[in-house]
Structure formats: structure tokens, C-alpha cells
Short mmCIF file of C-alpha atoms in Angstrom, two decimals:
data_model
loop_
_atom_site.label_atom_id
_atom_site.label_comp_id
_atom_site.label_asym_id
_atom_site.label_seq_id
_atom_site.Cartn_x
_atom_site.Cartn_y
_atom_site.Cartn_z
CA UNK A 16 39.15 -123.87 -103.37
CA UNK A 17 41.69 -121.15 -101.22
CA UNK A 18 41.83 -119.44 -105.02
CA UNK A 19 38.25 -119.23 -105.65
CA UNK A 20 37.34 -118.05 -102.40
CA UNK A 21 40.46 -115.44 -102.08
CA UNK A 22 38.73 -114.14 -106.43
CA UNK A 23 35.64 -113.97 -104.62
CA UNK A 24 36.61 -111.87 -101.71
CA UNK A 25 38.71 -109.47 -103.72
CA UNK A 26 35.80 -109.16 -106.65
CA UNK A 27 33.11 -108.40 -103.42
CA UNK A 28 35.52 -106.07 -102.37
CA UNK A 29 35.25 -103.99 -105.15
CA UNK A 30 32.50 -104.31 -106.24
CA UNK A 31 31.42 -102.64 -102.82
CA UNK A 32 34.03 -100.25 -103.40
CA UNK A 33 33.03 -99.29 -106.90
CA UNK A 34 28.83 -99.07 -105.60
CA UNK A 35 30.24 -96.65 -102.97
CA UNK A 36 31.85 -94.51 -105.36
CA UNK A 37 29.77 -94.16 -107.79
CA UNK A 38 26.94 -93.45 -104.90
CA UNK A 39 29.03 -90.81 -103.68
CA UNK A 40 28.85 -89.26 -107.03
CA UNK A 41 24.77 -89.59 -107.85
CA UNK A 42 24.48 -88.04 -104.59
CA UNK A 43 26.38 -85.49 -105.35
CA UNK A 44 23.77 -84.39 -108.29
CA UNK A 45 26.53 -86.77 -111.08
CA UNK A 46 23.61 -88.47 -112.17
CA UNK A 47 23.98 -90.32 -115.71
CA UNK A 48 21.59 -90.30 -118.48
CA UNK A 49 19.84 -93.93 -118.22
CA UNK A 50 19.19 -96.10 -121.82
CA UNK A 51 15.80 -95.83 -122.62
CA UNK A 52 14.21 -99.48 -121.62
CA UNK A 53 10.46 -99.36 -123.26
CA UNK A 54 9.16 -101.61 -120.54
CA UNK A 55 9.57 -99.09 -117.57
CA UNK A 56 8.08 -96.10 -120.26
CA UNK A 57 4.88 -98.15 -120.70
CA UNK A 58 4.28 -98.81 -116.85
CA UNK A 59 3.38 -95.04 -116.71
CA UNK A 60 1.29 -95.69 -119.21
CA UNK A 61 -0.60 -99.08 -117.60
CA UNK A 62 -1.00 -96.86 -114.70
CA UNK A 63 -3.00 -94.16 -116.78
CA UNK A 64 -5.32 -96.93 -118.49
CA UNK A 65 -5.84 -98.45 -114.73
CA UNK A 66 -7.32 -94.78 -113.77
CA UNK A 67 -9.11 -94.65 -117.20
CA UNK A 68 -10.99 -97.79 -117.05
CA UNK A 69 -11.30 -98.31 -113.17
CA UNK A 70 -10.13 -101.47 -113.86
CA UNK A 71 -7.05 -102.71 -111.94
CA UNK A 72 -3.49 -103.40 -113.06
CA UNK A 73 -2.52 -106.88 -111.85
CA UNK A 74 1.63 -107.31 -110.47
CA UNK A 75 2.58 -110.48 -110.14
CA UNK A 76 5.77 -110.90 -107.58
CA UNK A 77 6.89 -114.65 -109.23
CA UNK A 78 7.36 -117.71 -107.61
CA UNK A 79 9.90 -116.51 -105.89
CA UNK A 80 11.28 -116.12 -101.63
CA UNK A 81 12.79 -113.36 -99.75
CA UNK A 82 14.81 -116.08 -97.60
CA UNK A 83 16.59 -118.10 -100.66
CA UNK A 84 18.67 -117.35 -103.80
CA UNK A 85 15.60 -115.37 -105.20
CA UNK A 86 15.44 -112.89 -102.71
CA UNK A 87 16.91 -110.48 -105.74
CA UNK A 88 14.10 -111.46 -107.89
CA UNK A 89 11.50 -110.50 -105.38
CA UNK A 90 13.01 -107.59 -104.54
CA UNK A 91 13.10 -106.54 -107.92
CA UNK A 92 9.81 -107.14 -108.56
CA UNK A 93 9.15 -105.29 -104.91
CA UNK A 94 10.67 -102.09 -106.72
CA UNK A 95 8.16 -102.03 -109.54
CA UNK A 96 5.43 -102.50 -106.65
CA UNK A 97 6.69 -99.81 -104.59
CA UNK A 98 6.38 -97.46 -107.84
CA UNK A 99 2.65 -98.79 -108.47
CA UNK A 100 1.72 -98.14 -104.53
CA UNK A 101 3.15 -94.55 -104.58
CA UNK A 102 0.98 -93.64 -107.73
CA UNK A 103 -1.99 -95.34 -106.43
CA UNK A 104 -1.48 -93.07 -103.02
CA UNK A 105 -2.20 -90.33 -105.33
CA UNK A 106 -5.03 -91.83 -108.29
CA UNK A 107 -6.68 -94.33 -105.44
CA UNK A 108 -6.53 -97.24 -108.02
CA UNK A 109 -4.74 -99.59 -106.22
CA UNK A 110 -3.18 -102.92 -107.84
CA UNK A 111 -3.74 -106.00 -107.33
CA UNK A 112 -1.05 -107.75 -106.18
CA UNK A 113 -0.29 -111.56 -105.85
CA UNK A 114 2.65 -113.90 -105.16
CA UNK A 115 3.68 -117.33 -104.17
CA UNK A 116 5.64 -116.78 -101.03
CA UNK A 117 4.05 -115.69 -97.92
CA UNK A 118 7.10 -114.04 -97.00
CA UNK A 119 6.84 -111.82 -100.25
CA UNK A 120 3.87 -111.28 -99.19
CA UNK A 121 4.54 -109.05 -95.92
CA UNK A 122 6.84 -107.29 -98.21
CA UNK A 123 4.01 -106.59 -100.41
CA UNK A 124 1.98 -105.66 -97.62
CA UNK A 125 4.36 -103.60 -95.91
CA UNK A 126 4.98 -101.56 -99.08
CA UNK A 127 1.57 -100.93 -100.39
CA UNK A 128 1.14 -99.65 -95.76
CA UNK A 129 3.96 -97.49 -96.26
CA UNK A 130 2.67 -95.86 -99.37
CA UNK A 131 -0.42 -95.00 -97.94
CA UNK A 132 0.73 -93.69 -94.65
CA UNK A 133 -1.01 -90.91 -94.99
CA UNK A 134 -4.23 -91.98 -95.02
CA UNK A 135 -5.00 -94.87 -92.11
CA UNK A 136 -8.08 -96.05 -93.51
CA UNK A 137 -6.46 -96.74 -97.27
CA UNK A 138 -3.75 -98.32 -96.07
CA UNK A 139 -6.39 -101.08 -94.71
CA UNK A 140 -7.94 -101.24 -97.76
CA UNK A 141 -4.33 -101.54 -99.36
CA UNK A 142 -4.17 -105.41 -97.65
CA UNK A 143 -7.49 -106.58 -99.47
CA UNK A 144 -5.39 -105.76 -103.05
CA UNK A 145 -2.13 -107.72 -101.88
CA UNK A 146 -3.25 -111.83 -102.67
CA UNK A 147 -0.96 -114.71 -101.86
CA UNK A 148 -2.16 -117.98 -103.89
CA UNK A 149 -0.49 -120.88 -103.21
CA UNK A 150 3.21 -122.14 -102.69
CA UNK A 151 3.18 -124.31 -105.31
CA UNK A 152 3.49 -122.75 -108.55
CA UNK A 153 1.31 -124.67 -110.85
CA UNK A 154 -1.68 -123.96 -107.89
CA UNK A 155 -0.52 -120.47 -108.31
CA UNK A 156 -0.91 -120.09 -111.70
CA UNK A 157 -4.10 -121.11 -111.61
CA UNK A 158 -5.15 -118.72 -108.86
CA UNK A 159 -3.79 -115.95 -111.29
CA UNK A 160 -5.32 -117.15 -114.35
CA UNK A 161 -8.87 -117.08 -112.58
CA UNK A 162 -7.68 -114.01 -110.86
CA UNK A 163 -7.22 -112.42 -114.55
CA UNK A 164 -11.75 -112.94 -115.03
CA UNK A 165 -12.31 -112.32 -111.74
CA UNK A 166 -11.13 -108.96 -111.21
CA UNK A 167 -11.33 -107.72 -114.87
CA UNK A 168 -7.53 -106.86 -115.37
CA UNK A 169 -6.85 -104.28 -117.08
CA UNK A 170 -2.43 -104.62 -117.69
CA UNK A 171 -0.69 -107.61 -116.28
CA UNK A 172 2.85 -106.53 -115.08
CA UNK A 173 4.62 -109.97 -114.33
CA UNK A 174 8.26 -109.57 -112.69
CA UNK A 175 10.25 -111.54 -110.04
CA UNK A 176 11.33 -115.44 -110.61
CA UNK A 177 8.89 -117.50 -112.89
CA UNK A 178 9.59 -121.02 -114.05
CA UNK A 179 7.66 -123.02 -116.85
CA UNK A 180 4.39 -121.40 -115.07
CA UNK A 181 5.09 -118.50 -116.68
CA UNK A 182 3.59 -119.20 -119.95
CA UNK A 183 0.22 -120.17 -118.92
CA UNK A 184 -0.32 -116.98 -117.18
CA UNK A 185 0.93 -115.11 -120.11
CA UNK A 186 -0.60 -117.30 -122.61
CA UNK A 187 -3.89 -116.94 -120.39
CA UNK A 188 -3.75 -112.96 -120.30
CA UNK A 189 -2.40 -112.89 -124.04
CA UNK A 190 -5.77 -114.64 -124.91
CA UNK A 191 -7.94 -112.24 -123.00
CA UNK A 192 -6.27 -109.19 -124.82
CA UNK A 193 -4.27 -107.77 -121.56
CA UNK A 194 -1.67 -106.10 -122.32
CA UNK A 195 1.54 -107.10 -120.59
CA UNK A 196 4.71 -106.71 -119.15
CA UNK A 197 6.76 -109.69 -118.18
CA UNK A 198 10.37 -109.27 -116.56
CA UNK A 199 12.10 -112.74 -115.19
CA UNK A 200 16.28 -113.45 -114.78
CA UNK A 201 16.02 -117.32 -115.63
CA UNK A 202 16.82 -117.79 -119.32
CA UNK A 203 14.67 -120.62 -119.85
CA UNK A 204 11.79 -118.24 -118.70
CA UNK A 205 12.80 -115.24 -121.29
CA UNK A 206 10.82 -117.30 -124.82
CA UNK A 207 7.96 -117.40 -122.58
CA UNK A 208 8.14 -113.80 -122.17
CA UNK A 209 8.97 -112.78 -125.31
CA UNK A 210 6.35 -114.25 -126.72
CA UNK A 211 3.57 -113.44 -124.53
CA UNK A 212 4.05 -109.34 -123.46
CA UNK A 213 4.11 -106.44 -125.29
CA UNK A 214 6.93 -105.67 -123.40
CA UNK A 215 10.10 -107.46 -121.73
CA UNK A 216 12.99 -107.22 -119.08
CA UNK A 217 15.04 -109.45 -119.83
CA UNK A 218 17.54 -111.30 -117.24
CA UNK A 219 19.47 -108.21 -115.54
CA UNK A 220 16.53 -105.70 -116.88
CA UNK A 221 14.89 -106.46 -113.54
CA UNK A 222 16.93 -105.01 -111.41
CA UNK A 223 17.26 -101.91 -112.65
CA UNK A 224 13.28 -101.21 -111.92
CA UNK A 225 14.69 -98.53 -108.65
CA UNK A 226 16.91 -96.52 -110.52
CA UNK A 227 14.33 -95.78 -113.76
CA UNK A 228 11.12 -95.65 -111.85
CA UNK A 229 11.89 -94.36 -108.19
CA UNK A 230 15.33 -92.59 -109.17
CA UNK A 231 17.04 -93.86 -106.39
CA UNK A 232 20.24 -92.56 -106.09
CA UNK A 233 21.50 -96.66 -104.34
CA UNK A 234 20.06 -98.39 -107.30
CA UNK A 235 21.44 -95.63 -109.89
CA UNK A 236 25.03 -96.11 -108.21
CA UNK A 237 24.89 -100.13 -108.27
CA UNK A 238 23.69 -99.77 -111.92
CA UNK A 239 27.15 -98.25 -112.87
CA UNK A 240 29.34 -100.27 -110.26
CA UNK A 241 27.18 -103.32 -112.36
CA UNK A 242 28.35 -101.67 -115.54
CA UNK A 243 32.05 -100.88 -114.49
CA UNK A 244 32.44 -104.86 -113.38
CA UNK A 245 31.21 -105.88 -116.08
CA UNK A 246 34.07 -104.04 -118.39
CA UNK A 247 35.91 -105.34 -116.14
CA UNK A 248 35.24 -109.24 -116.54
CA UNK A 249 35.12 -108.52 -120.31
CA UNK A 250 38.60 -107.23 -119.98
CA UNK A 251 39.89 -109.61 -118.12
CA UNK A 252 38.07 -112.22 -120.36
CA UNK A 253 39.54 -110.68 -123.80
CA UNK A 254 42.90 -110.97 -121.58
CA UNK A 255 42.82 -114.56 -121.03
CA UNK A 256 41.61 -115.25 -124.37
CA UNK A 257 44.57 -113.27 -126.06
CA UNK A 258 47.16 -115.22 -123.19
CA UNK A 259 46.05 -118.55 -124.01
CA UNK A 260 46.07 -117.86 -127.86
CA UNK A 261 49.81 -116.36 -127.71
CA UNK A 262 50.72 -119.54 -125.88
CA UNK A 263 49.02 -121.64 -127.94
CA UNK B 22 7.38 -97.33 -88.44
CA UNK B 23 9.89 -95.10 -85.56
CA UNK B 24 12.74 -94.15 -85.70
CA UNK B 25 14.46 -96.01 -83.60
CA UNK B 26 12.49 -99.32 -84.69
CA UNK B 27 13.83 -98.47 -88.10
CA UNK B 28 17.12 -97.99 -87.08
CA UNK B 29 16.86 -101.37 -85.21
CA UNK B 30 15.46 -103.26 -88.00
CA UNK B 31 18.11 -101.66 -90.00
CA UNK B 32 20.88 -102.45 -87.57
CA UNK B 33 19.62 -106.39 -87.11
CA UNK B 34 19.14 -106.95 -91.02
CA UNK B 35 22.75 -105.56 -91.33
CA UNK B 36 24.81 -107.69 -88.79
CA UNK B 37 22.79 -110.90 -89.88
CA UNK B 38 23.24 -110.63 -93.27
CA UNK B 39 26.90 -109.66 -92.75
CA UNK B 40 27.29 -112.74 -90.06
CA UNK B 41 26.04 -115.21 -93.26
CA UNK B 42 27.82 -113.59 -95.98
CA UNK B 43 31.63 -113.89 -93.72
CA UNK B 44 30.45 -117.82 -92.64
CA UNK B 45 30.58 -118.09 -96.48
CA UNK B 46 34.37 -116.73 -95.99
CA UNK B 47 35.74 -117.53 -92.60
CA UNK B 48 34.53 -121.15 -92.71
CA UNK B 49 36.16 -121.76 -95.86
CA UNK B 50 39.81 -120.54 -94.88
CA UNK B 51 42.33 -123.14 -93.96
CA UNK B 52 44.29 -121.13 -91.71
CA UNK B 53 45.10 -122.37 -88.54
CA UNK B 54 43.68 -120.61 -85.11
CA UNK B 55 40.87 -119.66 -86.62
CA UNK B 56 39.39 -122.38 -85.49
CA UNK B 57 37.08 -121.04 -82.61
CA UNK B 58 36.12 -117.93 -84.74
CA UNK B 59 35.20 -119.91 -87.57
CA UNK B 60 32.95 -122.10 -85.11
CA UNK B 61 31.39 -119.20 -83.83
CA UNK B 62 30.29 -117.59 -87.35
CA UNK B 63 29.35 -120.85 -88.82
CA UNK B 64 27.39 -121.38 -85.86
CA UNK B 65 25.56 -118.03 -85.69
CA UNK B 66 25.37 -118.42 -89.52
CA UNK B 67 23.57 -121.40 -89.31
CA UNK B 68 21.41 -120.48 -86.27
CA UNK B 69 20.13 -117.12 -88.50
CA UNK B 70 19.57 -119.54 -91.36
CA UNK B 71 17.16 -121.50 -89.54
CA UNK B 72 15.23 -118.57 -87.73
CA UNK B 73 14.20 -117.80 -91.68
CA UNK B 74 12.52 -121.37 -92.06
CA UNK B 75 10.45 -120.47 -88.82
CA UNK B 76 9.58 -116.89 -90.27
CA UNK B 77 8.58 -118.74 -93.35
CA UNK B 78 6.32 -121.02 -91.24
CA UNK B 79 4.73 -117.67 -89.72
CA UNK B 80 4.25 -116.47 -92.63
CA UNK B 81 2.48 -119.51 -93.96
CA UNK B 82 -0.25 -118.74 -91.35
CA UNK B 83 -0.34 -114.85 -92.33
CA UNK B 84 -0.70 -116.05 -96.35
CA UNK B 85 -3.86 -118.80 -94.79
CA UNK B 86 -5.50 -115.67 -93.10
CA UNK B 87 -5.35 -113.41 -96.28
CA UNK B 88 -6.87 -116.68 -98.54
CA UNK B 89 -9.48 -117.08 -95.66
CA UNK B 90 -10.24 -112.81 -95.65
CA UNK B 91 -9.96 -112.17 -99.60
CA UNK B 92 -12.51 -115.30 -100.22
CA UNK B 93 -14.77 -114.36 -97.46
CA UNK B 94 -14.87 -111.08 -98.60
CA UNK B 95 -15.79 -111.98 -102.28
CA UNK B 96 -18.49 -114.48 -100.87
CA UNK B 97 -20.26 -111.41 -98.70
CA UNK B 98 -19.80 -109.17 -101.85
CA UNK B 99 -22.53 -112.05 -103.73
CA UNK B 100 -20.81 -111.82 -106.93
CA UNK B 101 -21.28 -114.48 -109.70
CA UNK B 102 -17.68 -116.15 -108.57
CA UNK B 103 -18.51 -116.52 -105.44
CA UNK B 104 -19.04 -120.28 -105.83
CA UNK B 105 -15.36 -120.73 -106.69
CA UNK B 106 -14.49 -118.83 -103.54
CA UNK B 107 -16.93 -121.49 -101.69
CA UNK B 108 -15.13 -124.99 -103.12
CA UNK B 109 -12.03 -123.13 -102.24
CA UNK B 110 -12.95 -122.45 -98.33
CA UNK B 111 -14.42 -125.95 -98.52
CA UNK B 112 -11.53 -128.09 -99.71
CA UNK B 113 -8.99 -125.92 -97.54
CA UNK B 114 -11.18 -126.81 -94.26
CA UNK B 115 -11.51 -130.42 -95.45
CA UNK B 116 -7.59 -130.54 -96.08
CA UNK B 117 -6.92 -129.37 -92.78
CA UNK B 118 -9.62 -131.37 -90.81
CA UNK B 119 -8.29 -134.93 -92.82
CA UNK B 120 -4.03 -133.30 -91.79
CA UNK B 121 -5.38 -132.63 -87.97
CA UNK B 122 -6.95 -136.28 -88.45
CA UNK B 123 -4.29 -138.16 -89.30
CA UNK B 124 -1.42 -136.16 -89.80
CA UNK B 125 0.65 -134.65 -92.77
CA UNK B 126 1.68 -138.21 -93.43
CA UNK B 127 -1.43 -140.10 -92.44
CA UNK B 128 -3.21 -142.12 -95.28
CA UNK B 129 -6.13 -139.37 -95.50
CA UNK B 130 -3.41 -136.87 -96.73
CA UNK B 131 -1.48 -138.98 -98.58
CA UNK B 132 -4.73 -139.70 -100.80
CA UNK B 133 -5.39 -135.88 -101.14
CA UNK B 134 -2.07 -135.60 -102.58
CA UNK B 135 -1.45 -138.53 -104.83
CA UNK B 136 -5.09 -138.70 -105.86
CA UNK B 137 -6.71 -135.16 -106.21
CA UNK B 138 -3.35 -133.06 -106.13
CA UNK B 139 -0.90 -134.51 -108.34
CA UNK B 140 -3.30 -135.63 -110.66
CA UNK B 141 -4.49 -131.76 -111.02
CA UNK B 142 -0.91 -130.20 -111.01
CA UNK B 143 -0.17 -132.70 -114.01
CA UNK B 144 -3.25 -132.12 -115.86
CA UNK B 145 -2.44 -128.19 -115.30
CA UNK B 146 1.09 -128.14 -116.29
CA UNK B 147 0.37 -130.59 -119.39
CA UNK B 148 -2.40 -127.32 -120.57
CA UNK B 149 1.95 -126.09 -121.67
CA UNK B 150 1.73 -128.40 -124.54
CA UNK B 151 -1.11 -126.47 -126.04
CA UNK B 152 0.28 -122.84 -125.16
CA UNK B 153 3.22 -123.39 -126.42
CA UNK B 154 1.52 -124.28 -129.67
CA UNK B 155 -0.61 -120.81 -129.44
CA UNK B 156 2.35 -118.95 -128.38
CA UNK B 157 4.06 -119.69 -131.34
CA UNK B 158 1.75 -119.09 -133.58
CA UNK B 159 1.09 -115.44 -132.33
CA UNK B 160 4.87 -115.40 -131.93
CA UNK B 161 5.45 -116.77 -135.34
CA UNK B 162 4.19 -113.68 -137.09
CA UNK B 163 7.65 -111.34 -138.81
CA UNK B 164 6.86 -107.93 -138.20
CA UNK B 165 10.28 -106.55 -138.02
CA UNK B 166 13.92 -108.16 -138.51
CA UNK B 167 14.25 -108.61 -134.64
CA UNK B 168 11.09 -111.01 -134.90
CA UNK B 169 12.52 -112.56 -138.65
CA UNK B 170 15.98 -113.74 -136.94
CA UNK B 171 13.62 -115.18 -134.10
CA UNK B 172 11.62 -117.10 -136.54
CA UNK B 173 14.36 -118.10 -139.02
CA UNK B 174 16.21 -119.46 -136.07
CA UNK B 175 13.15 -120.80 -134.21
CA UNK B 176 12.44 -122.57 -137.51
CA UNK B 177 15.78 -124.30 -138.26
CA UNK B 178 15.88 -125.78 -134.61
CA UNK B 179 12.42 -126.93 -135.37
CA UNK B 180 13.53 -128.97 -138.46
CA UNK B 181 16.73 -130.06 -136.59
CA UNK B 182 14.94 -131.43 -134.17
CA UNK B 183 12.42 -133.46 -136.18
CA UNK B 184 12.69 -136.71 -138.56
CA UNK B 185 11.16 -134.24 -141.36
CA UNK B 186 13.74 -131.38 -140.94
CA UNK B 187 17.20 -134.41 -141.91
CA UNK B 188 14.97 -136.27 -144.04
CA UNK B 189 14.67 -132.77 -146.04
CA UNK B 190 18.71 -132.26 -145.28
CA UNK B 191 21.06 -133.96 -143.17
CA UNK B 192 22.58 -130.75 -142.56
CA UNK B 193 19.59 -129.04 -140.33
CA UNK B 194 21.09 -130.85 -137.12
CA UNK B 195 24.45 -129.83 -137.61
CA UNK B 196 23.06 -126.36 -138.23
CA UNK B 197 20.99 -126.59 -134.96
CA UNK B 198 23.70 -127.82 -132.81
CA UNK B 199 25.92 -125.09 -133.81
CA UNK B 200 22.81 -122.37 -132.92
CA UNK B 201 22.20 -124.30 -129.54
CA UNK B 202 25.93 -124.07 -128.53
CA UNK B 203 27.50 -120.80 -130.01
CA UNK B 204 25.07 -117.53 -130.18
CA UNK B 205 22.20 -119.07 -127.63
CA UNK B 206 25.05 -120.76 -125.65
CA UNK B 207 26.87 -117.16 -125.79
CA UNK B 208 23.46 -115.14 -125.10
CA UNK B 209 22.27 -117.06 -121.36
CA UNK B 210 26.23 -116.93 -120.67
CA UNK B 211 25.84 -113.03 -121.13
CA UNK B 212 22.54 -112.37 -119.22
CA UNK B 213 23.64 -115.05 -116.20
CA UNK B 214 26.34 -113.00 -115.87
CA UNK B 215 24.38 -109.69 -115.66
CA UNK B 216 21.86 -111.49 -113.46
CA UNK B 217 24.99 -112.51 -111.05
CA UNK B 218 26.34 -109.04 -110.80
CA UNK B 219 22.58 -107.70 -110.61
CA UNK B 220 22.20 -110.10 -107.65
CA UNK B 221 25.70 -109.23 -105.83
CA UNK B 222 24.13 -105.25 -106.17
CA UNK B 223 21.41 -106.17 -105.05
CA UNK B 224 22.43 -107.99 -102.47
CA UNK B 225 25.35 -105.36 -101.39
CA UNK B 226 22.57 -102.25 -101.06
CA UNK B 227 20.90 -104.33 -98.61
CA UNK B 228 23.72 -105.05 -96.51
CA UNK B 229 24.96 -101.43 -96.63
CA UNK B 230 21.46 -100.42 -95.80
CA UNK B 231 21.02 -98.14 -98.42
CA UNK B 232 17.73 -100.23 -99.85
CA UNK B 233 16.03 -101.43 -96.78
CA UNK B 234 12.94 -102.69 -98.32
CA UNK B 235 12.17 -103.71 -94.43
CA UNK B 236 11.18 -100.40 -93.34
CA UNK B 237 8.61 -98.34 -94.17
#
């Protein structure tokens, strides 16, 4: 218990240490070239087709909290919102937004505020696009599968924490011809995904939303201190493997 | 938001996420005279903890008033749904008069849950059966090797699971055991552990307050 506790401490430590270095460094204009993830390429383009059609692009935050263990699922999904609401303070096509959590849901509303800061009157507008469902997540799928008629969606972007629900929202907007995005960290969720969008995030995918669509130099540094620990577990896996071999 | 209420909200998420994340620390050390410290953080820990379960209930009443506005909004506007946003105002004022009545446990709840529901979660979730069916068979469809491997594979766990698949050869269950526990078994081992370090970065940009997705 004292060991796993002590290998937790040290591998916080630097893993803070590593996020602080390499922030250092973006800041200092040592910004890498990113891997080209398709998903994050084709949100530009959802966002055109919104304007294009006047229809709206649906974001769906999960199932998900801000005050459990998938607070890092909502704020992923929170990222890719926070993208959507600064285009939409410049086209005026807002998204519609929906979630499970009510606590999400002052995120949501606090982002899609801040975005339109500039203009007091859209940012009270912004609260009418921001829709919590239900807690329960088969109620919730249901409000977003009606949601998909109702409001004529044009792209369904689906990222945060989804269980088994997933599927019949995807299934539902695969059936209507929306084209999709889906992005969830639970494994069991990823077939769902995969076969349902045109495009996928896959597990850690998620997280990276901040540093490929907003550039921030935070989420650009954690991306490499992510990177760097996880040489460094592979190391010290391929270590362990070759110690217990040679001992046999 | 100000400044200074920024820098406050920045200053209070800070502290109380660091005054959780060293009760997960402190508490756990067995070294002695620690003992009032470790008191102390476990019980400001604990006290922060709960604070969320009240924000959560305020929430709860926010999330009611934006159901109640969105619906009423879509009923004014006269459009062709608006019938579905009626049953929905409806049964959410019935469900609340019959929990005022007799409680969240009272027998007029407790019907509204096992009878209406239950029943209607069940009868939603079983609609997976048939998607997973549809899913398939858009998903089902080789249009490139990535999709192939995904079908051969999908296919052999299919007849490894089935009477069919060893009554056509004994070896398909073998085969699908061995896909079930080595490359899947490998592949979710591989993206938990870049969800776990994605969550620890996550979590670590919030607590040095350089994501503060709690400000404007």
C-alpha cells in the first residue's frame, strides 16, 4: 500500500514536472508539429455546412459529471464546445448543445456567455441552444434522438463519456443521414463509435481537442508531458519484461 | 467575469482541488505524528467533497428551469412538436405534484417508477438489440483493409461464439479466445492507459490553473 502510494507520488511528480517543461517551451514559440487526427479537420468543415444550410450542428457533452471521475470527459468534450461557441461568435449559427449533467450544463452555459461577450443580447440567446435532458441516460438518449427531428441537425458531434446509450443516438442519426463525429474514452463505447460516425476519437483522442482546435499552449504542453510518460512506462515495461525473462 | 472574481475563482478551485488530491496522500501515510494533519485534510477533503453533492442538487433546479424555458418556448413558437413539449410539461408537473404528495418514497412515486419508468427505460434500452443488428450491417461493408481486419475478426468471434461457428470447427473458440485475450486484451490495455495519463493532464492543468474552464 506505502509502495503504491510512494509510485504514485513520484509518477505525479513528474508528470507535473515534465507538463511544466514542456509549457515553458510552447510558450516560448517551441511548438511541435501535431499528427494529423481527421476528426478535428472535419469539425471545420461541420461548422461550414452549419452556416451553409442554417441548420444547426448538434454537440453532445455525454453522460458524463464535472464532480466525479468523468470530470476529464466533460471537459474534453467542453474544449470542442468552446471551439464551436468562438466560431459561432463570428457566423451567428450557434449549436445546439445538450448533456446529462446539470452541472455540465453551467459549464456549457458559461462557455457559449463567454464567447459571446461581446454582444449582451447573443449571449442570451446563447442559453436557449445549451439543453440538459435528463440524468438518466436512457431518458437522455431519447431526448437527443427526438432532438435530432426536432431541430433538423445538420452534423452530430458526440464527445465526453457515453455508455451503451451511445449507439442508439448514433444508430438514430446514422439512419437520418447526419453526418457524425463521435469521441468517448470507455472501450466498450469505441464499436459503437466506430461503427456509427464518419469520424472517431478514440479513448485518449479526446483530450487532445485544446491543443488542435484552440492551440492552447497548456493543452499542447500536457500533450507531450502525455507522450514523454508514456515512453516512459513503455520503457520501464520492456525493462521488467527483459528482468523477469533473464531470471526466468 | 472581473478580475479579481477570476482570480478568486481561480484561487478557490486551486486550494480545493489541491486539499482532495493530498487527502488522497497524507491520509494514506503510516507515519506517526501526522496524525492531527492527516485529520485535518481528510476532514476538509471530505467536507469539499460533499459541498459538490449540494452544487449538484443546485444544479438540478437550474437543469428543471432550462427543460421548463426550452419547452415553453417551443410551445409559444406553435410548431408541429409542440405536443411532445406539452406531455412533457404535463408528466413533469404530475411527477412532482404525486413526489410533493407523498414523498420520493411514497406509494404514488414508487408506481411512477416501477410502472411507467422502468418499464420505458427497458423497452428503450432493449431498441440495442435491433441497432446493433443495423450497425453491423452498415459496419459490415469492406471498403478498405482497416474495415477487412474489422470484419474478418468481427466474424470469427461471431462463429466462436455460436453453436454454428464449432459445429463448422471446433477450432473457432479457441481462435476467439485467443483474439478476446491477446490483441483486443492488448488494445483497451493501451488506450486505458492513454485515457489515465490523459486524465492525470487533464486533471494537473486544472490544478495549476492553466485551463480554468471556470472562468470566462
Amino acid at each position: 500500500m506505502q509502495v503504491t502510494i510512494i509510485l504514485a507520488a513520484v509518477t505525479l511528480l513528474v508528470f507535473v514536472a515534465l507538463l511544466l517543461v514542456f509549457l515553458s517551451r510552447v510558450r516560448a514559440g517551441k511548438s511541435p508539429k501535431l499528427r494529423r487526427i481527421a476528426a478535428f479537420e472535419r469539425l471545420h468543415r461541420f461548422n461550414s455546412r452549419a452556416i451553409e444550410s442554417g441548420r444547426p450542428l448538434h454537440l453532445s457533452l455525454g453522460t458524463g459529471s464535472t464532480i466525479d471521475a468523468s470530470t476529464a470527459d466533460s471537459l474534453a468534450g467542453l474544449s470542442v464546445l468552446e471551439h464551436l461557441a468562438e466560431r459561432a461568435a463570428v457566423t451567428g449559427v450557434q449549436p445546439t448543445v445538450s448533456m446529462s449533467d446539470p452541472t455540465v450544463m453551467l459549464f456549457a452555459q458559461n462557455t457559449l456567455r463567454a464567447a459571446q461577450s461581446a454582444d449582451p443580447q447573443q449571449a442570451a440567446d446563447a442559453y436557449q441552444h445549451v439543453r440538459w435532458i435528463a440524468p438518466q441516460p436512457a431518458a437522455y438518449a431519447a431526448g437527443v434522438m427526438s432532438l435530432f427531428s426536432v431541430d433538423r441537425v445538420q452534423s452530430n458531434v458526440m464527445v465526453g463519456k457515453f455508455g451503451d446509450e451511445y449507439l442508439l443516438m448514433g444508430e438514430a442519426a446514422a439512419q437520418q443521414g447526419i453526418t457524425q463525429i463521435g469521441g468517448a474514452s470507455d472501450p466498450n463505447t469505441l464499436p459503437f463509435i466506430y461503427t456509427t460516425a464518419q469520424e472517431t476519437l478514440l479513448g485518449e483522442e479526446i483530450y487532445a481537442a485544446g491543443a488542435y482546435l484552440q492551440k492552447r499552449p497548456a493543452h499542447i504542453g500536457s500533450l507531450l508531458a502525455q507522450d514523454t510518460m508514456r515512453w516512459l512506462i513503455f520503457l520501464l515495461m520492456l525493462g521488467g519484461i527483459i528482468l523477469a525473462t533473464l531470471r526466468g | 467575469m472581473t478580475k479579481p472574481g477570476r482570480i478568486l475563482a481561480t484561487a478557490v478551485a486551486v486550494i480545493a482541488g489541491l486539499f482532495v488530491l493530498a487527502d488522497m496522500f497524507i491520509a494514506r501515510l503510516p507515519v506517526a505524528g501526522l496524525g492531527n494533519l492527516q485529520r485535518a485534510v481528510s476532514g476538509t477533503s471530505f467536507l469539499l467533497v460533499s459541498w459538490a453533492a449540494i452544487i449538484f442538487a443546485f444544479a438540478l433546479f437550474l437543469g428543471f428551469y432550462n427543460v421548463v424555458s426550452v419547452h415553453v418556448k417551443q410551445i409559444r413558437a406553435n410548431k408541429p412538436e409542440a405536443i411532445y413539449s406539452i406531455v412533457l410539461l404535463v408528466s413533469l408537473a404530475a411527477t412532482l405534484l404525486v413526489g410533493f404528495w407523498g414523498g420520493p418514497n411514497g406509494a404514488g412515486s414508487q408506481f411512477i417508477f416501477d410502472y411507467i419508468l422502468q418499464p420505458l427505460e427497458a423497452t428503450f434500452f432493449a431498441l440495442l438489440a435491433l441497432f446493433i443488428a443495423t450497425a453491423a450491417f452498415r459496419a459490415f461493408r469492406v471498403h478498405n483493409l482497416e474495415s477487412f481486419f474489422f470484419v474478418l475478426f468481427a466474424v470469427i468471434v461471431l462463429l466462436g461464439q455460436v453453436p454454428l461457428g464449432i459445429y463448422l470447427w471446433s477450432e473457432f473458440p479457441i481462435i476467439k479466445d485467443w483474439i478476446l485475450n491477446v490483441p483486443t486484451m492488448a488494445g483497451v490495455r493501451g488506450i486505458l492507459l492513454g485515457v489515465a495519463l490523459g486524465t492525470i493532464a487533464t486533471g494537473l492543468r486544472v490544478l495549476l490553473a492553466a485551463d480554468r474552464p471556470y472562468t470566462d
